[in-house]
CSV table of C-alpha atoms and ligand atoms in Angstrom, one decimal:
chain,number,residue,atom,x,y,z
A,220,MET,CA,117.6,172.7,91.8
A,221,ASN,CA,115.8,170.3,88.3
A,222,LYS,CA,117.6,167.2,86.6
A,223,GLN,CA,118.2,167.3,83.0
A,224,ILE,CA,117.8,164.9,79.7
A,225,LEU,CA,120.3,166.5,77.1
A,226,LEU,CA,120.8,165.9,73.9
A,227,ASN,CA,124.2,165.6,73.6
A,228,LYS,CA,125.1,163.9,70.0
A,229,ARG,CA,123.2,162.9,67.4
A,230,PRO,CA,122.3,159.4,67.5
A,231,GLN,CA,124.2,157.7,64.3
A,232,LYS,CA,121.9,154.1,63.2
A,233,ILE,CA,123.1,152.3,66.5
A,234,MET,CA,121.6,154.9,69.2
A,235,THR,CA,123.9,154.3,73.0
A,236,SER,CA,123.3,156.2,76.1
A,237,ASP,CA,126.7,158.5,75.3
A,238,ASP,CA,124.2,160.5,73.1
A,239,PHE,CA,122.5,161.7,75.6
A,240,LYS,CA,123.6,163.8,79.1
A,241,LEU,CA,121.7,164.4,82.3
A,242,GLU,CA,122.8,168.0,83.8
A,243,ILE,CA,121.5,169.5,86.8
A,244,VAL,CA,119.8,173.4,86.5
A,245,ASP,CA,118.5,175.8,88.9
A,246,ILE,CA,114.8,176.1,88.8
A,247,PRO,CA,113.0,178.6,86.4
A,248,LYS,CA,111.7,181.9,87.8
A,249,LEU,CA,108.3,182.0,86.1
A,250,LYS,CA,107.2,185.0,83.8
A,251,ASP,CA,102.9,185.6,83.6
A,252,GLY,CA,101.1,183.1,82.2
A,253,GLU,CA,103.5,180.4,82.8
A,254,VAL,CA,103.0,177.3,84.8
A,255,LEU,CA,105.6,174.9,87.5
A,256,LEU,CA,105.2,171.9,87.1
A,257,LYS,CA,106.3,169.3,88.7
A,258,ASN,CA,106.9,166.0,87.1
A,259,SER,CA,106.1,162.5,88.1
A,260,TYR,CA,106.4,160.6,85.2
A,261,LEU,CA,107.6,161.0,82.0
A,262,SER,CA,106.6,159.1,78.8
A,263,ILE,CA,109.2,157.5,76.6
A,264,ASP,CA,108.1,157.3,73.5
A,265,ALA,CA,109.8,156.5,70.6
A,266,GLY,CA,108.7,158.5,68.1
A,267,PHE,CA,110.4,161.5,69.8
A,268,ARG,CA,113.9,159.2,68.0
A,269,PHE,CA,112.7,160.5,64.7
A,270,TRP,CA,113.3,164.9,65.4
A,271,MET,CA,116.5,163.9,67.2
A,272,ASN,CA,117.7,163.4,64.0
A,273,GLU,CA,118.7,166.8,61.9
A,274,GLY,CA,116.3,168.9,59.5
A,275,SER,CA,113.5,166.7,60.8
A,276,GLY,CA,111.4,169.2,61.9
A,277,ASN,CA,107.7,168.9,61.0
A,278,ASN,CA,104.2,170.9,61.8
A,279,ILE,CA,104.3,168.4,64.9
A,280,LEU,CA,107.8,169.1,66.4
A,281,PRO,CA,110.8,171.1,65.5
A,282,ALA,CA,113.9,168.2,65.0
A,283,MET,CA,115.3,168.5,68.8
A,284,ALA,CA,117.9,171.6,68.8
A,285,LEU,CA,121.6,169.7,70.5
A,286,GLY,CA,122.2,170.9,74.2
A,287,GLN,CA,118.8,171.1,74.6
A,288,PRO,CA,116.4,169.5,76.7
A,289,VAL,CA,114.8,166.2,75.6
A,290,GLN,CA,111.5,166.5,73.9
A,291,GLY,CA,108.8,164.1,75.2
A,292,ILE,CA,105.4,164.0,77.0
A,293,VAL,CA,105.3,164.8,81.2
A,294,LEU,CA,102.7,164.7,84.2
A,295,GLY,CA,103.3,166.6,87.0
A,296,THR,CA,101.0,168.3,89.3
A,297,VAL,CA,101.4,172.1,89.9
A,298,ILE,CA,103.7,173.4,91.8
A,299,GLU,CA,103.1,177.3,90.9
A,300,SER,CA,101.1,179.4,88.7
A,301,LYS,CA,101.3,182.5,87.4
A,302,ASN,CA,98.2,181.6,84.6
A,303,PRO,CA,94.3,182.0,85.8
A,304,SER,CA,93.9,178.9,83.7
A,305,TYR,CA,95.3,176.2,86.8
A,306,LYS,CA,96.4,176.1,90.1
A,307,GLN,CA,98.7,174.6,92.7
A,308,GLY,CA,98.3,171.1,92.9
A,309,ASP,CA,96.4,170.7,89.5
A,310,LYS,CA,97.6,167.6,87.2
A,311,LEU,CA,98.7,167.8,84.2
A,312,MET,CA,100.1,166.1,80.8
A,313,THR,CA,101.6,167.8,78.2
A,314,ARG,CA,104.2,167.7,75.5
A,315,SER,CA,107.4,169.3,77.5
A,316,ALA,CA,110.9,167.2,77.8
A,317,TRP,CA,112.9,164.4,80.1
A,318,GLN,CA,113.3,167.2,83.3
A,319,GLU,CA,112.3,166.9,87.0
A,320,TYR,CA,111.3,170.0,86.6
A,321,SER,CA,108.8,172.1,83.5
A,322,VAL,CA,107.9,175.4,83.2
A,323,ILE,CA,104.7,175.7,80.5
A,324,THR,CA,104.4,178.7,78.7
A,325,ALA,CA,101.3,180.7,77.9
A,326,GLU,CA,101.5,179.7,74.3
A,327,ASN,CA,102.3,175.8,74.6
A,328,ASP,CA,98.6,174.6,73.3
A,329,THR,CA,99.8,170.8,74.2
A,330,VAL,CA,98.5,170.9,78.4
A,331,TYR,CA,96.0,168.7,79.3
A,332,PRO,CA,94.3,168.1,83.0
A,333,LEU,CA,94.3,164.8,84.2
A,334,PRO,CA,91.2,163.4,83.7
A,335,THR,CA,89.3,162.5,87.1
A,336,ALA,CA,86.1,160.4,85.4
A,337,TRP,CA,88.6,157.4,85.9
A,338,GLU,CA,89.7,156.1,89.2
A,339,CYS,CA,93.1,154.2,88.0
A,340,ASP,CA,96.8,154.9,88.8
A,341,ASP,CA,97.8,158.3,86.5
A,342,SER,CA,100.8,156.4,85.3
A,343,LEU,CA,98.7,154.8,83.4
A,344,TYR,CA,97.7,158.0,81.4
A,345,LEU,CA,100.6,157.4,79.7
A,346,GLY,CA,99.7,153.5,78.3
A,347,VAL,CA,96.5,152.3,77.9
A,348,LEU,CA,94.9,155.3,78.7
A,349,GLY,CA,97.3,157.5,77.0
A,350,GLU,CA,98.4,157.9,73.4
A,351,THR,CA,99.6,155.1,72.5
A,352,GLY,CA,96.6,153.1,74.4
A,353,MET,CA,94.3,155.7,71.6
A,354,SER,CA,96.7,155.4,68.8
A,355,ALA,CA,95.6,151.0,68.8
A,356,TYR,CA,92.2,152.1,69.5
A,357,ILE,CA,92.0,154.5,65.4
A,358,GLY,CA,94.1,152.0,64.2
A,359,THR,CA,92.1,148.8,65.5
A,360,VAL,CA,88.4,149.4,66.1
A,361,ASP,CA,88.3,152.4,63.4
A,362,MET,CA,90.4,151.7,61.0
A,363,GLY,CA,90.6,147.7,62.0
A,364,GLN,CA,86.1,147.1,61.7
A,365,LEU,CA,87.0,143.7,62.6
A,366,LYS,CA,84.9,141.0,62.8
A,367,GLN,CA,84.7,137.4,64.3
A,368,GLY,CA,87.1,135.5,62.7
A,369,ASP,CA,89.7,138.4,61.4
A,370,THR,CA,92.8,137.5,61.3
A,371,ALA,CA,94.5,140.5,62.7
A,372,LEU,CA,98.5,140.5,62.4
A,373,ILE,CA,100.1,143.3,65.0
A,374,SER,CA,103.7,144.3,64.6
A,375,ALA,CA,105.9,145.6,67.5
A,376,ALA,CA,103.2,144.1,69.0
A,377,ALA,CA,105.3,143.5,72.7
A,378,GLY,CA,105.5,147.5,72.6
A,379,ALA,CA,102.9,150.4,74.6
A,380,ALA,CA,100.9,151.1,71.1
A,381,GLY,CA,101.1,147.2,69.2
A,382,ILE,CA,99.8,145.0,73.2
A,383,VAL,CA,97.0,147.1,73.4
A,384,ALA,CA,95.8,147.2,68.8
A,385,GLY,CA,96.0,143.0,69.9
A,386,GLN,CA,94.3,142.9,72.5
A,387,ILE,CA,90.8,145.4,71.4
A,388,ALA,CA,91.4,143.4,68.3
A,389,LYS,CA,91.4,139.5,70.3
A,390,ILE,CA,87.7,141.9,72.0
A,391,ASN,CA,86.7,142.3,68.6
A,392,GLY,CA,86.0,138.6,67.1
A,393,ALA,CA,89.6,138.4,65.5
A,394,LYS,CA,92.5,135.7,65.2
A,395,VAL,CA,95.3,137.9,66.2
A,396,ILE,CA,98.8,137.3,66.0
A,397,GLY,CA,101.7,139.5,67.4
A,398,ILE,CA,105.4,139.8,65.3
A,399,THR,CA,108.3,140.3,67.8
A,400,SER,CA,111.8,140.2,68.1
A,401,SER,CA,112.2,136.3,71.2
A,402,ASP,CA,110.2,133.9,71.5
A,403,GLN,CA,109.7,134.7,75.6
A,404,LYS,CA,108.1,137.8,74.8
A,405,SER,CA,105.8,135.9,72.4
A,406,GLN,CA,104.9,133.5,75.3
A,407,LYS,CA,104.2,136.1,77.8
A,408,LEU,CA,101.5,137.7,75.0
A,409,ILE,CA,99.6,134.3,74.2
A,410,ASN,CA,100.2,133.4,78.1
A,411,GLU,CA,99.0,136.8,80.0
A,412,PHE,CA,97.8,138.6,76.8
A,413,GLY,CA,95.4,136.6,74.6
A,414,PHE,CA,97.4,136.1,71.7
A,415,ASP,CA,96.7,133.8,69.4
A,416,ARG,CA,100.1,133.0,67.9
A,417,CYS,CA,103.4,135.7,67.6
A,418,LEU,CA,105.9,134.9,65.4
A,419,ASN,CA,109.6,136.0,65.9
A,420,TYR,CA,110.6,138.3,62.3
A,421,LYS,CA,114.9,137.9,63.6
A,422,SER,CA,114.2,133.8,62.8
A,423,SER,CA,115.4,132.2,59.9
A,424,THR,CA,112.9,131.9,57.9
A,425,PRO,CA,111.0,135.3,55.8
A,426,LEU,CA,109.0,136.9,57.7
A,427,SER,CA,106.3,136.8,54.5
A,428,GLU,CA,106.6,133.1,54.7
A,429,LEU,CA,106.6,132.6,58.9
A,430,ILE,CA,102.5,135.0,58.0
A,431,ALA,CA,101.9,133.8,54.6
A,432,ASP,CA,101.6,129.7,56.6
A,433,GLU,CA,100.1,131.7,59.8
A,434,CYS,CA,96.7,133.9,57.9
A,435,PRO,CA,96.4,130.5,54.7
A,436,ASN,CA,93.4,133.1,54.0
A,437,GLY,CA,95.3,136.2,54.8
A,438,VAL,CA,95.6,139.6,56.7
A,439,ASP,CA,92.1,141.4,57.0
A,440,TYR,CA,93.7,143.7,59.1
A,441,TYR,CA,97.4,144.6,60.2
A,442,PHE,CA,98.9,147.4,62.5
A,443,ASP,CA,101.6,149.2,61.3
A,444,SER,CA,104.4,150.8,64.2
A,445,VAL,CA,107.2,149.6,62.6
A,446,GLY,CA,107.2,150.9,58.2
A,447,GLY,CA,110.4,149.3,56.1
A,448,GLN,CA,110.2,145.8,55.3
A,449,MET,CA,107.4,144.6,58.2
A,450,LEU,CA,105.1,146.3,55.8
A,451,GLU,CA,105.8,145.1,53.0
A,452,ASP,CA,106.1,141.6,54.3
A,453,ALA,CA,102.4,142.6,55.4
A,454,ILE,CA,101.2,143.7,52.4
A,455,ALA,CA,102.4,140.7,50.3
A,456,ASN,CA,100.3,138.1,52.4
A,457,ILE,CA,96.7,140.9,52.7
A,458,ALA,CA,93.1,139.4,52.1
A,459,GLN,CA,91.3,140.9,49.7
A,460,ASN,CA,89.2,144.4,51.1
A,461,GLY,CA,92.2,143.8,54.2
A,462,ARG,CA,92.3,147.5,56.3
A,463,ILE,CA,96.3,148.5,57.3
A,464,ALA,CA,97.1,151.2,60.0
A,465,LEU,CA,100.2,153.0,59.4
A,466,CYS,CA,100.5,154.8,62.9
A,467,GLY,CA,103.9,154.4,62.9
A,468,ALA,CA,107.8,153.5,62.0
A,469,ILE,CA,109.9,152.4,64.1
A,470,ALA,CA,112.4,150.3,61.1
A,471,SER,CA,113.4,153.8,59.6
A,472,TYR,CA,113.7,156.3,62.7
A,473,SER,CA,117.3,155.2,63.3
A,474,SER,CA,118.3,156.3,59.4
A,475,LEU,CA,120.0,159.2,57.9
A,476,GLU,CA,118.8,158.5,54.3
A,477,PRO,CA,115.0,159.1,52.8
A,478,GLN,CA,113.4,155.5,52.6
A,479,LEU,CA,111.9,154.0,50.2
A,480,GLY,CA,108.4,152.9,50.3
A,481,PRO,CA,107.1,149.4,49.8
A,482,LYS,CA,107.3,147.4,46.6
A,483,ASN,CA,104.7,145.9,46.0
A,484,LEU,CA,102.1,148.4,46.2
A,485,PHE,CA,100.2,147.2,43.6
A,486,ASN,CA,98.7,144.4,45.7
A,487,LEU,CA,96.7,147.0,47.4
A,488,VAL,CA,95.1,147.0,43.8
A,489,VAL,CA,94.2,143.8,43.2
A,490,ARG,CA,93.3,143.3,46.8
A,491,GLN,CA,90.5,146.0,47.2
A,492,ALA,CA,92.5,146.7,50.6
A,493,SER,CA,93.1,150.6,52.1
A,494,MET,CA,96.6,151.4,53.8
A,495,LYS,CA,94.9,154.7,55.9
A,496,GLY,CA,97.9,156.6,58.6
A,497,LEU,CA,96.5,158.2,61.9
A,498,MET,CA,97.5,160.9,64.4
A,499,THR,CA,96.2,160.8,68.3
A,500,HIS,CA,97.7,163.9,68.5
A,501,TYR,CA,94.5,165.5,66.5
A,502,GLU,CA,91.8,162.9,67.7
A,503,SER,CA,91.9,165.2,71.1
A,504,ASP,CA,88.2,165.9,70.6
A,505,ARG,CA,87.3,162.0,71.0
A,506,TYR,CA,89.9,161.0,74.0
A,507,ASP,CA,86.4,160.9,76.9
A,508,GLU,CA,85.3,158.6,74.1
A,509,MET,CA,88.0,156.2,73.1
A,510,ARG,CA,89.5,156.5,77.0
A,511,GLY,CA,85.6,155.6,78.2
A,512,GLN,CA,85.9,152.1,76.4
A,513,LEU,CA,89.5,151.6,77.3
A,514,PHE,CA,88.2,151.6,81.1
A,515,LYS,CA,85.8,149.4,80.6
A,516,TRP,CA,87.3,146.6,79.5
A,517,MET,CA,90.0,147.3,81.9
A,518,GLN,CA,87.7,147.0,84.3
A,519,GLN,CA,85.8,143.7,81.8
A,520,GLY,CA,88.9,142.0,82.5
A,521,THR,CA,89.8,141.9,78.7
A,522,LEU,CA,92.7,144.0,78.3
A,523,LYS,CA,95.2,144.1,80.7
A,524,ASN,CA,97.7,147.1,80.5
A,525,ALA,CA,101.6,146.1,80.6
A,526,GLU,CA,104.2,148.4,81.4
A,527,SER,CA,108.2,148.9,82.2
A,528,CYS,CA,109.0,151.2,84.7
A,529,PHE,CA,112.3,153.0,85.6
A,530,GLU,CA,112.4,154.7,88.2
A,531,GLY,CA,115.3,158.2,88.2
A,532,ILE,CA,115.1,161.1,85.4
A,533,GLU,CA,119.1,158.8,84.7
A,534,HIS,CA,117.9,156.0,83.6
A,535,ALA,CA,115.7,157.6,81.0
A,536,PRO,CA,118.9,157.2,77.4
A,537,ALA,CA,118.6,153.9,78.7
A,538,ALA,CA,115.1,152.8,78.0
A,539,PHE,CA,114.2,155.2,75.4
A,540,CYS,CA,117.4,153.5,73.8
A,541,GLY,CA,116.5,149.9,74.9
A,542,MET,CA,112.9,150.0,72.8
A,543,PHE,CA,114.9,150.2,69.6
A,544,THR,CA,117.0,147.6,70.4
A,545,GLY,CA,113.5,144.7,72.1
A,546,ASN,CA,114.6,145.7,76.1
A,547,ASN,CA,110.9,147.0,76.9
A,548,PHE,CA,107.7,145.2,77.2
A,549,GLY,CA,104.7,147.5,77.0
A,550,LYS,CA,104.7,150.4,77.8
A,551,THR,CA,108.3,152.0,79.0
A,552,ILE,CA,107.8,155.1,81.5
A,553,ILE,CA,110.0,156.5,83.6
A,554,LYS,CA,108.9,157.8,87.4
A,555,LEU,CA,110.9,160.7,89.5
B,712,NAP,N1,100.2,158.0,64.9
B,712,NAP,C1,100.4,158.5,66.5
B,712,NAP,O1,100.3,158.5,66.7
B,712,NAP,C2,100.6,157.7,67.0
B,712,NAP,C3,100.5,157.7,68.6
B,712,NAP,C4,101.9,156.9,70.0
B,712,NAP,C5,103.7,156.2,68.8
B,712,NAP,N2,102.9,155.9,68.2
B,712,NAP,C6,103.8,155.1,67.3
B,712,NAP,O2,103.5,153.7,67.7
B,712,NAP,C7,105.0,153.0,67.7
B,712,NAP,C8,105.1,152.3,69.0
B,712,NAP,O3,105.9,153.1,69.2
B,712,NAP,P1,105.6,152.5,71.2
B,712,NAP,O4,106.6,154.6,71.6
B,712,NAP,O5,104.6,152.3,72.0
B,712,NAP,O6,106.8,151.8,71.6
B,712,NAP,P2,106.5,150.6,72.1
B,712,NAP,O7,106.5,150.2,71.3
B,712,NAP,O8,106.3,150.3,73.1
B,712,NAP,O9,107.6,150.3,71.5
B,712,NAP,C9,108.5,150.1,70.4
B,712,NAP,C10,108.7,148.4,70.1
B,712,NAP,O10,109.2,148.1,68.9
B,712,NAP,C11,109.7,146.6,68.4
B,712,NAP,N3,111.1,146.9,67.3
B,712,NAP,C12,112.1,148.3,67.3
B,712,NAP,N4,112.8,148.6,66.0
B,712,NAP,C13,112.1,147.3,65.7
B,712,NAP,C14,112.5,147.4,64.0
B,712,NAP,N5,113.3,147.9,63.8
B,712,NAP,N6,111.9,146.7,63.4
B,712,NAP,C15,110.5,145.8,64.4
B,712,NAP,N7,110.1,145.5,65.8
B,712,NAP,C16,110.7,146.5,66.6
B,712,NAP,C17,110.8,146.7,69.8
B,712,NAP,O11,109.6,145.6,70.4
B,712,NAP,P3,110.6,143.9,69.5
B,712,NAP,O12,111.0,143.0,70.6
B,712,NAP,O13,108.9,143.1,69.1
B,712,NAP,O14,111.6,144.2,68.1
B,712,NAP,C18,110.0,147.5,70.8
B,712,NAP,O15,109.3,147.4,71.4
B,712,NAP,C19,105.9,153.8,66.9
B,712,NAP,O16,106.7,153.8,65.8
B,712,NAP,C20,105.0,155.4,67.4
B,712,NAP,O17,105.8,156.3,66.8
B,712,NAP,C21,102.2,156.5,66.7
């Protein structure tokens, strides 16, 4: 039998576990060209919240259908194959759904064999060596162009992408300031992950003022997972020739109304600063290069993995909701 998590209701501003439903169905029979995967991990990704909204479909994903399994990235082992490209025992990652078994159709063009070049736990390929880790890499290495003494400001610093971005910025010689929701997370980032300082965006002092106090010469690089007011606060403090990597916009995924952009974009003009989006999915030809460097840093001990791992598919809804209420630390995964 195949346990699945369905999208039961369209989540509103505050998402709850009731928006999801566990269902047990038969494991489907394979057609020619298809592969059956027994999943060992589900990747829980904040970005998928966006495609739960009505009419949210775009060139990356269609809007998720009500009553259908929640879309997400899985990692599993082939247990049956009617596709000559894959054999029993192959480990694959693919965009599929929150379920224990996935059928990969012949048309699915998001199937990646688990790399074998680096000896490590499979779960790392969903986190530090996965899309979130590589998003941090593209932002911080390629777009950050950091030099010794630069100031790097990292949003959602205790999340999967942010915690890697902060550590890469440190490796590249920057003073690293994280933004997070609690003093407990801040202490962990400073004591265990090498951040220099952290700002609590829930403090009574406006974040823009906290940034200005901490970064008197401005922010040379901002890694943005959040968008909204936080992006505006970073732009207010951007340094001359500063760089902003737009990785995500978690503050707006739950919003049912179109969001206004930052009101202070003219700051980018006068400070000759740049702001650019990134989409890791389109850089798959560079995955080996990026994973190679990330793994090397891990071996050297300058990059640490951080994971919130929950066991059992029934925990996927609560784990996902927790990413929007500050409950996770590092990469959130479900072990099946
Ligand atoms: N462009 C790409 O190719 C790509 C690929 C992967 C991920 N992403 C993006 O990267 C971002 C991080 O995703 P992830 O899956 O790694 O999640 P994550 O960072 O592990 O979890 C989300 C974090 O965001 C913070 N957060 C939640 N709501 C917030 C709000 N309203 N304001 C400020 N902070 C908030 C929470 O930390 P606190 O406790 O600090 O609030 C939480 O830990 C997302 O925006 C995602 O869409 C982009």
